[in-house]
PDB file of C-alpha atoms in Angstrom:
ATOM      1  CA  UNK A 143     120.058  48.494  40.785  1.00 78.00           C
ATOM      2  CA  UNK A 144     117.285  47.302  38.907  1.00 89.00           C
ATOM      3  CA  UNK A 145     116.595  45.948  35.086  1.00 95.00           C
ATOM      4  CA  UNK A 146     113.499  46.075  33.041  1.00 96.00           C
ATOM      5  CA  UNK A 147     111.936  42.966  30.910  1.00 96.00           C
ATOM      6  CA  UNK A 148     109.689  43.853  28.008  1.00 96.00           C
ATOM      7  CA  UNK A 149     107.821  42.444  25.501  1.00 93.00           C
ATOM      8  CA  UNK A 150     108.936  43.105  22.162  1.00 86.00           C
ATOM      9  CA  UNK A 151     106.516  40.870  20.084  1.00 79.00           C
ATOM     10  CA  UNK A 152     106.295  37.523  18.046  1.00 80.00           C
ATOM     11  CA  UNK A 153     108.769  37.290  15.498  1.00 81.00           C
ATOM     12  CA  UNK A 154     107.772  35.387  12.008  1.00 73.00           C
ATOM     13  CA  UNK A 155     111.504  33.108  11.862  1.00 71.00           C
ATOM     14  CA  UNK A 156     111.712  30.803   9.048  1.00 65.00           C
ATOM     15  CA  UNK A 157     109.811  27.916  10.301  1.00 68.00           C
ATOM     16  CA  UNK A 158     107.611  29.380  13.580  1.00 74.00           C
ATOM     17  CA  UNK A 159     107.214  32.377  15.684  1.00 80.00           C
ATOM     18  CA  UNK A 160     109.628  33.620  17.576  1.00 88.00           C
ATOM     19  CA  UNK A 161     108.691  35.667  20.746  1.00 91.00           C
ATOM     20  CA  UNK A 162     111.042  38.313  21.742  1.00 91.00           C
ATOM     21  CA  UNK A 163     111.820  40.436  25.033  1.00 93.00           C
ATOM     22  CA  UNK A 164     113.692  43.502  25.330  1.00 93.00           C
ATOM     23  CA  UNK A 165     116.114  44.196  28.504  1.00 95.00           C
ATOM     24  CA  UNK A 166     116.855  47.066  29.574  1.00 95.00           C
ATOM     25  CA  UNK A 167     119.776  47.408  32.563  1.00 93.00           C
ATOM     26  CA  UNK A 168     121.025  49.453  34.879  1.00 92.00           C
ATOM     27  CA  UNK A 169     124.476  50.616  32.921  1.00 91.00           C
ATOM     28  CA  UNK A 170     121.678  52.044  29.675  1.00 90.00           C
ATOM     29  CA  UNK A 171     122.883  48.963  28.009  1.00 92.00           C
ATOM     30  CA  UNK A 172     119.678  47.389  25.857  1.00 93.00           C
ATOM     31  CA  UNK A 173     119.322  44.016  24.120  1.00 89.00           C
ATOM     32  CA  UNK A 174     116.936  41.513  23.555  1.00 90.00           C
ATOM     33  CA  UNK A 175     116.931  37.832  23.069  1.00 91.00           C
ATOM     34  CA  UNK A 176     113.623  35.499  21.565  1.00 91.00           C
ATOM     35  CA  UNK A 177     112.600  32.190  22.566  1.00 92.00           C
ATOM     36  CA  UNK A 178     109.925  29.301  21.438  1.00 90.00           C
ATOM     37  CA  UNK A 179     107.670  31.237  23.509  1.00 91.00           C
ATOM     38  CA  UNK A 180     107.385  33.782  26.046  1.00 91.00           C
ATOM     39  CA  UNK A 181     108.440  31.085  29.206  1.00 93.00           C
ATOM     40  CA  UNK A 182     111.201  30.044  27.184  1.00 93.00           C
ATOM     41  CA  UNK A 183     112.407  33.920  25.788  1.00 94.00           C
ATOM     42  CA  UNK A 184     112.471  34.485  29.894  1.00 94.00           C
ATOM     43  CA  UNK A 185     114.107  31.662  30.650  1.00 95.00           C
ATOM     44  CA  UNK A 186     117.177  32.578  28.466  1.00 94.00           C
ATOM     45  CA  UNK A 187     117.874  35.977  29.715  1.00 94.00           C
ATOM     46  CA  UNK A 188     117.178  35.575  33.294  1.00 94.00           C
ATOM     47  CA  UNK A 189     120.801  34.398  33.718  1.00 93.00           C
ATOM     48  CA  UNK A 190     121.884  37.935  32.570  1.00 92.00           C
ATOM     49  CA  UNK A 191     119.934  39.040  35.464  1.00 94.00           C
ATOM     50  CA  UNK A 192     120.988  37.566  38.062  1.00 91.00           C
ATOM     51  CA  UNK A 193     121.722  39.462  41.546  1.00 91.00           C
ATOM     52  CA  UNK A 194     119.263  42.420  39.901  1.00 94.00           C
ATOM     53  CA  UNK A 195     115.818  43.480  40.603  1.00 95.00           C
ATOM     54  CA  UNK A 196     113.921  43.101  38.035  1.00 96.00           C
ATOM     55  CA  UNK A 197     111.078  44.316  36.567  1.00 97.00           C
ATOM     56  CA  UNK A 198     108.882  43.694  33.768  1.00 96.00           C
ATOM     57  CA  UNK A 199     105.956  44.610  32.021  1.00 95.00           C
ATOM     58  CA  UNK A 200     102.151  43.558  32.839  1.00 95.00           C
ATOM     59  CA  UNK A 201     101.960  41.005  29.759  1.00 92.00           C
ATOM     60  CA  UNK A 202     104.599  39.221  31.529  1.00 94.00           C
ATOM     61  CA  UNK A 203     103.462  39.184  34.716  1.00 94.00           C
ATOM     62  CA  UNK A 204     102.660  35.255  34.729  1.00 94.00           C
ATOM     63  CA  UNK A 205     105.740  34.567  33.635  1.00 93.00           C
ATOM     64  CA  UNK A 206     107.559  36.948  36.005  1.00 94.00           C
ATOM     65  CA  UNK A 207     106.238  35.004  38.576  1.00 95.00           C
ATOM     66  CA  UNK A 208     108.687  31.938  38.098  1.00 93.00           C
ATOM     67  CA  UNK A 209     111.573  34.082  38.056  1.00 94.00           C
ATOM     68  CA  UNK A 210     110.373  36.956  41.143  1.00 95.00           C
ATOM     69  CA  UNK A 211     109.963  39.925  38.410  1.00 96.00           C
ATOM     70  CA  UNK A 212     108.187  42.330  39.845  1.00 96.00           C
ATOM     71  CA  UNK A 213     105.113  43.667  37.197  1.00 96.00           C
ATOM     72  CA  UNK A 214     105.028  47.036  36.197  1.00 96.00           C
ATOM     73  CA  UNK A 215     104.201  49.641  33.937  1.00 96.00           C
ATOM     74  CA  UNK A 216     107.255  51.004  31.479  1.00 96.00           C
ATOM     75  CA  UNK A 217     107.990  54.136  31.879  1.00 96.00           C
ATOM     76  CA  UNK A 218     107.577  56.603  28.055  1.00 96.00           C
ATOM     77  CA  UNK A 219     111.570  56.690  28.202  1.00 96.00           C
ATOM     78  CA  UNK A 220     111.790  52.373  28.725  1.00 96.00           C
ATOM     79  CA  UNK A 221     108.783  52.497  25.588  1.00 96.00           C
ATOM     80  CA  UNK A 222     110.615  54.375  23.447  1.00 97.00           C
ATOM     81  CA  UNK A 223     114.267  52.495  23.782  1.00 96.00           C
ATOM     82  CA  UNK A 224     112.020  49.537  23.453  1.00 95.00           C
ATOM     83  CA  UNK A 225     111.021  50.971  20.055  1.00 96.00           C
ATOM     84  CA  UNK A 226     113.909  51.641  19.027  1.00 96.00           C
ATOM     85  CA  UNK A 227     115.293  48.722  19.349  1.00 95.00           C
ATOM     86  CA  UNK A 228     112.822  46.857  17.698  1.00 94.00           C
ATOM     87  CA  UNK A 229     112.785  48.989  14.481  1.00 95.00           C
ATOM     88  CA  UNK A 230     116.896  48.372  14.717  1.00 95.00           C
ATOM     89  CA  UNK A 231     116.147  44.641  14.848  1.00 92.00           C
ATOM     90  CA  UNK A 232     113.928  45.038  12.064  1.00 91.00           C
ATOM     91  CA  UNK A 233     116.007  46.762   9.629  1.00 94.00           C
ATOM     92  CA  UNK A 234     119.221  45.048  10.579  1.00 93.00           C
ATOM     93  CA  UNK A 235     120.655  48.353  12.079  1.00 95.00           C
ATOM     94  CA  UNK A 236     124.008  47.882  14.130  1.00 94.00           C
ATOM     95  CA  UNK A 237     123.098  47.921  17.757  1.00 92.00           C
ATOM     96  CA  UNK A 238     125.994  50.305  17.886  1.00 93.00           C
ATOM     97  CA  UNK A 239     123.711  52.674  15.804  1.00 95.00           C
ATOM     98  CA  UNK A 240     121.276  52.805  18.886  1.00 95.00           C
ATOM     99  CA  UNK A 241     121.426  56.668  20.097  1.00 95.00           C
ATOM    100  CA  UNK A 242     120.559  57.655  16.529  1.00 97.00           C
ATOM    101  CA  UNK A 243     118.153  55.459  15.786  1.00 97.00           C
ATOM    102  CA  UNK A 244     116.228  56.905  19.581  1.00 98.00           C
ATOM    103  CA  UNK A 245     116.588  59.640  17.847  1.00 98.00           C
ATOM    104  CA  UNK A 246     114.945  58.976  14.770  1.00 98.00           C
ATOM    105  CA  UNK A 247     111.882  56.750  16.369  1.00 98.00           C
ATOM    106  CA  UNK A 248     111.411  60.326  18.972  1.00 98.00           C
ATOM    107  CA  UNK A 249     111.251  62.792  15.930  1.00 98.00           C
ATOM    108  CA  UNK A 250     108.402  60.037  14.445  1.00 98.00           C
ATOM    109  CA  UNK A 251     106.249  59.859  17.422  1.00 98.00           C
ATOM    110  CA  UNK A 252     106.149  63.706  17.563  1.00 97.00           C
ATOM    111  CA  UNK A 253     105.777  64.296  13.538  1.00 97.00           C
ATOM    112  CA  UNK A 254     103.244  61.661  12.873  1.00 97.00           C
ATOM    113  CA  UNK A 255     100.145  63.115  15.013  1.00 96.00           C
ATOM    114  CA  UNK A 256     100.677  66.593  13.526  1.00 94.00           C
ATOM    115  CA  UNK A 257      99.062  65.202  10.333  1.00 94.00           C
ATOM    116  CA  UNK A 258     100.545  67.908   8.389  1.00 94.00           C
ATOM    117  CA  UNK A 259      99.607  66.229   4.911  1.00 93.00           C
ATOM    118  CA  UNK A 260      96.274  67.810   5.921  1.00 92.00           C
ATOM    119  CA  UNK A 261      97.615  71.678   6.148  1.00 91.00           C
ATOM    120  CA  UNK A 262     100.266  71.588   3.224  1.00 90.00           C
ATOM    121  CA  UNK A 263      99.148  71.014  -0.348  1.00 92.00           C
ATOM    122  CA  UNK A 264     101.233  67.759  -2.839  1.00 90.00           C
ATOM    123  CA  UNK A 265     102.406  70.166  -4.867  1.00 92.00           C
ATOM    124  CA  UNK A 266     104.084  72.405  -2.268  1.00 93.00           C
ATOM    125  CA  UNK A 267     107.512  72.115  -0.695  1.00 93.00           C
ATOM    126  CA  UNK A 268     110.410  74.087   1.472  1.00 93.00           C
ATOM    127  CA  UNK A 269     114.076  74.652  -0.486  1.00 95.00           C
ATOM    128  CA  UNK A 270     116.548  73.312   2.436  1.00 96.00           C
ATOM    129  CA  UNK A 271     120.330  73.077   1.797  1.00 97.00           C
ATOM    130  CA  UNK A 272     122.839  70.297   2.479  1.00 97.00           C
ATOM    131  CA  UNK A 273     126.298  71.452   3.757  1.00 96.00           C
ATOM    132  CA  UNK A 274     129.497  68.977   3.983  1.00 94.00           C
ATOM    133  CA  UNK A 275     132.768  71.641   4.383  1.00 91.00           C
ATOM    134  CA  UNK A 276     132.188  74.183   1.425  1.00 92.00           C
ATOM    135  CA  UNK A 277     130.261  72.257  -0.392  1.00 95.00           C
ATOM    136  CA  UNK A 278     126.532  73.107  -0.175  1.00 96.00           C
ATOM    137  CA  UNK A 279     123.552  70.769  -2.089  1.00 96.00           C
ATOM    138  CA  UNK A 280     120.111  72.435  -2.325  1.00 97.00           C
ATOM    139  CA  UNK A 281     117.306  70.061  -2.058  1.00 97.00           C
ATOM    140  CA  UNK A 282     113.597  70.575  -0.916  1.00 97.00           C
ATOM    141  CA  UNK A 283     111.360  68.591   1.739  1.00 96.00           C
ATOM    142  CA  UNK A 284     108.127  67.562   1.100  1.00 96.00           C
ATOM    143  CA  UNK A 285     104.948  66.161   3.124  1.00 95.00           C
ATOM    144  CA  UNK A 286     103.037  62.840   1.655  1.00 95.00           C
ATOM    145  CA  UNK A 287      99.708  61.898   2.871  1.00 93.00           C
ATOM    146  CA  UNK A 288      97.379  64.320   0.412  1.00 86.00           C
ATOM    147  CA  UNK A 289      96.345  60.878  -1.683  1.00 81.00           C
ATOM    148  CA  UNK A 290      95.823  59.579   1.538  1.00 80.00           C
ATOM    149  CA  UNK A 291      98.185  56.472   1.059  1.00 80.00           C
ATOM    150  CA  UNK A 292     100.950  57.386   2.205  1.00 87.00           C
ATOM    151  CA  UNK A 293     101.873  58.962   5.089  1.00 95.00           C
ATOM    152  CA  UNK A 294     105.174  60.957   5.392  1.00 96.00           C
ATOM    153  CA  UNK A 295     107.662  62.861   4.458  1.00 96.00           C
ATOM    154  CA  UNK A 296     110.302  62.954   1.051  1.00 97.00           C
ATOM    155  CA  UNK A 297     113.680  64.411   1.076  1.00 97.00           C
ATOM    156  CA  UNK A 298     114.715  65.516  -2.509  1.00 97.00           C
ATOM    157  CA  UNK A 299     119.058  65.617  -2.859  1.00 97.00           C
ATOM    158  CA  UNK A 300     118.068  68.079  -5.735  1.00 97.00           C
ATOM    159  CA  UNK A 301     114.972  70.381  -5.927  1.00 97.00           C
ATOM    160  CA  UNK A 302     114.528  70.193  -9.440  1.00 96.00           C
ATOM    161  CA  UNK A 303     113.326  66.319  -9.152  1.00 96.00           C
ATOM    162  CA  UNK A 304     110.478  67.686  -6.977  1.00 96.00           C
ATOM    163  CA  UNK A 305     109.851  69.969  -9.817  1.00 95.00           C
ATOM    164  CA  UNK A 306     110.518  67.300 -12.310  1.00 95.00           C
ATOM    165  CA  UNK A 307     108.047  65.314 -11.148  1.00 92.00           C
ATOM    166  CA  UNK A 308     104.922  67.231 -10.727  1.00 92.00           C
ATOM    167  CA  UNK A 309     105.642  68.517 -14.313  1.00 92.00           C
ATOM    168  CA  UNK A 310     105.523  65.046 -15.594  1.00 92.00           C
ATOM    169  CA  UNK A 311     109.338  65.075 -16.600  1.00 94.00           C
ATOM    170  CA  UNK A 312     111.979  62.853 -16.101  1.00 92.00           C
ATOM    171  CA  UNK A 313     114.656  63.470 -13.906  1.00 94.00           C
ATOM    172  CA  UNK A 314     116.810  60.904 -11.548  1.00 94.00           C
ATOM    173  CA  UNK A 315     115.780  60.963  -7.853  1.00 95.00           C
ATOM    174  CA  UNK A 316     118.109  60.663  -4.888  1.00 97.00           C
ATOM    175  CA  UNK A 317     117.408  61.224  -1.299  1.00 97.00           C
ATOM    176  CA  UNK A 318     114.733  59.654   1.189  1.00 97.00           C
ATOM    177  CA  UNK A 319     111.726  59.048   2.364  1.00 97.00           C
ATOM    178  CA  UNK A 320     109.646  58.614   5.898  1.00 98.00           C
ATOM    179  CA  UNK A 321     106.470  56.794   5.856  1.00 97.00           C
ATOM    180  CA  UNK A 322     104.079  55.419   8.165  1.00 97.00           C
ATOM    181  CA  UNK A 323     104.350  51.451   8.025  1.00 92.00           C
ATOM    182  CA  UNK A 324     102.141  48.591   8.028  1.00 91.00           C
ATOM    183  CA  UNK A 325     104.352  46.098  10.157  1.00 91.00           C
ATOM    184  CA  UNK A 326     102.573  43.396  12.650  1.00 88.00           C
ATOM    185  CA  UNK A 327     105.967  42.991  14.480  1.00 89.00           C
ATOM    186  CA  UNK A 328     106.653  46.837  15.360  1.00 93.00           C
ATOM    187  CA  UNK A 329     102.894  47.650  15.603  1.00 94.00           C
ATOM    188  CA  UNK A 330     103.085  46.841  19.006  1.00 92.00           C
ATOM    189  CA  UNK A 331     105.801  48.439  20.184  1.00 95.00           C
ATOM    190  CA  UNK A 332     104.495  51.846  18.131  1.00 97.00           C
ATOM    191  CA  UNK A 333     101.133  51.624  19.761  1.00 96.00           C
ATOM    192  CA  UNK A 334     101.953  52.865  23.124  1.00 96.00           C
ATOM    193  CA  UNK A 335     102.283  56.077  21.685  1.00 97.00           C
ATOM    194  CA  UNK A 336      98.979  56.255  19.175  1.00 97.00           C
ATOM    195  CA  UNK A 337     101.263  56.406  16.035  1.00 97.00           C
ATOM    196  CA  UNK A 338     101.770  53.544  13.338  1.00 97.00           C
ATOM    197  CA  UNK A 339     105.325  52.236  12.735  1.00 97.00           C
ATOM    198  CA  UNK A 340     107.637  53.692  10.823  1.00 97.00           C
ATOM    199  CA  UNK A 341     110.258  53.073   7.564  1.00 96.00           C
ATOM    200  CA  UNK A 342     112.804  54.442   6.188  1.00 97.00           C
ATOM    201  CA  UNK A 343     114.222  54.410   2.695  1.00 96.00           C
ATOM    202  CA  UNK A 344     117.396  55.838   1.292  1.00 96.00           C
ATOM    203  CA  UNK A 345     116.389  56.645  -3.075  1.00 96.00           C
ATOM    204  CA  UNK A 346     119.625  56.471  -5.027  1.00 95.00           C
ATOM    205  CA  UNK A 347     119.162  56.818  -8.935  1.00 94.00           C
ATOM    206  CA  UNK A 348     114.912  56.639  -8.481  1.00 91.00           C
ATOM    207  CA  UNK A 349     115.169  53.466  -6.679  1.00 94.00           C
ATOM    208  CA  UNK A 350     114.775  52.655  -3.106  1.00 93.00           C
ATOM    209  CA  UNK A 351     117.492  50.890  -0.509  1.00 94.00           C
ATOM    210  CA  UNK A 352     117.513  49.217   2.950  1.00 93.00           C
ATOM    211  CA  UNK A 353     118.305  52.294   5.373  1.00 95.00           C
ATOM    212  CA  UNK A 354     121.706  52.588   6.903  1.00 95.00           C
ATOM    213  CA  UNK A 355     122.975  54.812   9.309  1.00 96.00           C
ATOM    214  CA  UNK A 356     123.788  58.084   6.907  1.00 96.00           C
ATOM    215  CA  UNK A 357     119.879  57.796   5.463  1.00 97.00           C
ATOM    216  CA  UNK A 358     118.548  57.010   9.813  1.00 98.00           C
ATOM    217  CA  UNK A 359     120.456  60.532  10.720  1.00 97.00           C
ATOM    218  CA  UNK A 360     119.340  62.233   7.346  1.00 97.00           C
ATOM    219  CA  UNK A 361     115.710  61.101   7.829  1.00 98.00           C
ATOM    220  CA  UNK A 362     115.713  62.542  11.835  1.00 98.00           C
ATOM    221  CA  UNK A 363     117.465  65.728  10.438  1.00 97.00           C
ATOM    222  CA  UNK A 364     114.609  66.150   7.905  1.00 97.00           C
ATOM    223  CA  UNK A 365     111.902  65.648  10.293  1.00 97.00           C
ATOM    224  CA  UNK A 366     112.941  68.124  13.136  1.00 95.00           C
ATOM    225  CA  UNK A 367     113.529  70.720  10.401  1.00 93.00           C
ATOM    226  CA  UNK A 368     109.567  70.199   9.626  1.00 92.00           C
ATOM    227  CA  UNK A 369     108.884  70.599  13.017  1.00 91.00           C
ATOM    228  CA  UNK A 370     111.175  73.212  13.521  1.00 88.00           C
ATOM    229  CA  UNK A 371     108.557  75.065  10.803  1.00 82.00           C
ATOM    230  CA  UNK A 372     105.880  75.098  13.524  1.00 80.00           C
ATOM    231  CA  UNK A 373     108.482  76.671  16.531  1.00 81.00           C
ATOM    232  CA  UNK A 374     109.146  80.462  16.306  1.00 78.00           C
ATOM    233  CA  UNK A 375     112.378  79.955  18.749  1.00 78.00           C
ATOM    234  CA  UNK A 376     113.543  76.345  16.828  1.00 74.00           C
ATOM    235  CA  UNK A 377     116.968  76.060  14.968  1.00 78.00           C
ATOM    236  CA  UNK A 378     116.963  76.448  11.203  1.00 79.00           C
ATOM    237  CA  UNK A 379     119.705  74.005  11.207  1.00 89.00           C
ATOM    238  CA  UNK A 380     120.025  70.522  12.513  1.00 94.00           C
ATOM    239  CA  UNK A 381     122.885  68.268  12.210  1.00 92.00           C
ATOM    240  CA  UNK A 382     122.505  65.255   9.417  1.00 95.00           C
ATOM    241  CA  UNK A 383     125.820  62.966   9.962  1.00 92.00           C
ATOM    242  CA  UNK A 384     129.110  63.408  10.535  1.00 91.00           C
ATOM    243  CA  UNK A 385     129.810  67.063   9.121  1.00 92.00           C
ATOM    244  CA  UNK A 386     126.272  67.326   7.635  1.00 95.00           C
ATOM    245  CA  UNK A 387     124.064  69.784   8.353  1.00 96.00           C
ATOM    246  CA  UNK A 388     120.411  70.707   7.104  1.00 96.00           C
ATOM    247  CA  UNK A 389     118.963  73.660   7.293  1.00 94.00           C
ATOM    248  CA  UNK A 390     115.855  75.393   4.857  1.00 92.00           C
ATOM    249  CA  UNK A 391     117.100  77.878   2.264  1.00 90.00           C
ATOM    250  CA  UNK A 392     116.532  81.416   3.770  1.00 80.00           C
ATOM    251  CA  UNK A 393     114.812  83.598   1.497  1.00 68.00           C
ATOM    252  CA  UNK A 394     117.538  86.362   0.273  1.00 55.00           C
ATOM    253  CA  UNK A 395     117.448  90.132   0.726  1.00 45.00           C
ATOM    254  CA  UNK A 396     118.890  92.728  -0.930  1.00 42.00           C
ATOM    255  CA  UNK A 397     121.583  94.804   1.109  1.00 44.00           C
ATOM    256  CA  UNK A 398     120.829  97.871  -0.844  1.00 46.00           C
ATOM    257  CA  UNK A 399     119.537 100.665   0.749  1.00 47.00           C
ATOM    258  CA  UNK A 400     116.169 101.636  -1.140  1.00 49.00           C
ATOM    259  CA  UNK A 401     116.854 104.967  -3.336  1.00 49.00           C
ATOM    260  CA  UNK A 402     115.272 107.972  -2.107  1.00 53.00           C
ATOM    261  CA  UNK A 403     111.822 109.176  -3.523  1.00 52.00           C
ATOM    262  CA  UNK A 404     112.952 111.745  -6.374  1.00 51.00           C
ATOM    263  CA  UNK A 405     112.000 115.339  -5.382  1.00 52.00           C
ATOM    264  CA  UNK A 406     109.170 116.886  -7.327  1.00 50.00           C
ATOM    265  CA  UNK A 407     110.551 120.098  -9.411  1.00 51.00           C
ATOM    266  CA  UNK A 408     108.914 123.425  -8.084  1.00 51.00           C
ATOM    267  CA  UNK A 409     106.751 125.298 -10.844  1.00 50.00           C
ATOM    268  CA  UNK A 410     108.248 128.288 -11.637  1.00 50.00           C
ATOM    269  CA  UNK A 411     106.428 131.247 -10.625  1.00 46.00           C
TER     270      UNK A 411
END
């Protein structure tokens, strides 16, 4: 049985850096714990290792030393729980919250490098529809990126606000959005995989909120439907929180039958 040490990165704290390390152990279990620096950050969880093999990664190698971790490179499955437990430590997400928010950081890494602000135009976006029970809430997503500021993706509650918008109207906003993030303390943990960091913002009444766990499932719902655009065998549907679903609006067809072509009346002789 074996655990793996990572570093997270330094942490600004009120009055210094912090330097953080991420654990990973053998039950799936993750935490982290930060130090005054990266001697003393090992120093406090190397009791919670004890009678494991441990391993940790090359930028701790020196320090690994004192304590008989063996160096080596993380695995992409070790990166990305290292990820996302960062961006849960950064947005004050329960660690209970942790599945989800693996979720949300894998649907990232794999929308950000399609760059599809550079296929659809602003102005365009794809009807999807909310369902809770019976009770069904059409919306629309939309891709950010075309100004070339922000990078991402909006979830509109209600279509019309999309609409709303572009015709220079006003109408109250609710729903999310996913951008690419300028953040020195998850930058490193993001570059691994050649993508900047990511937020997440839940809009209630036009004005943006700290993301909790109904906006981290929303915002992972909204980005594999996107992707699901560019798979002919994907779901149309992906699940969005407890009893939520999102799926994109299918266009509707008419059961009719199409009339027959009238016959043309023979001249009489």
């Amino acid at each position: 049985m074996h655990a793996m040490v990572m570093s997270l990165a330094r942490i600004p704290l009120q009055d210094r850096d912090g330097f953080g390390l991420f654990m990973l152990l053998p039950d799936g279990r993750v935490g982290m714990d930060i130090g005054t620096s990266w001697a003393n950050a090992a120093e406090r969880v190397a009791p919670k290792l004890q009678g494991l093999d441990v391993f940790c990664d090359p930028t701790l190698s020196t320090v690994g030393r004192r304590f008989k971790w063996t160096s080596r490179e993380p695995t992409s499955d070790q990166l990305l729980e290292r990820a996302a437990v960062a961006f849960g430590f950064a947005n004050d997400l329960s660690p209970a919250w942790h599945p989800h928010v693996i979720d949300f950081v894998r649907a990232w890494i794999v929308f950000f490098p399609l760059r599809l602000w550079e296929q659809l135009p602003a102005e365009m976006s794809l009807r999807t529809l909310l369902r809770q029970g019976d009770a069904v809430t059409e919306g629309c997503l939309a891709v950010l990126g075309q100004n070339r500021t922000e990078y991402g993706l909006a979830w509109y509650r209600d279509w019309r606000a999309f609409d709303a918008m572009w015709n220079g109207e006003p109408y109250p906003v609710n729903g999310l959005l996913v951008l690419a993030h300028n953040d020195p303390f998850l930058e490193p943990v993001f570059q691994p995989f050649g993508v900047p960091p990511v937020t997440t913002l839940g809009i209630v009444d036009s004005k943006g909120k700290r993301p909790g766990l109904d906006t981290v499932r929303l915002a992972t719902a909204a980005m594999e439907l996107m992707l699901d655009v560019l798979r002919d065998d994907a779901p149309r549907t992906r699940p969005a929180g407890d009893g939520l679903t999102l799926e994109f609006k299918r266009e509707e067809t008419s059961s009719k039958k199409p009339a027959p072509p009238k016959k043309k009346a023979r001249k009489k002789k």
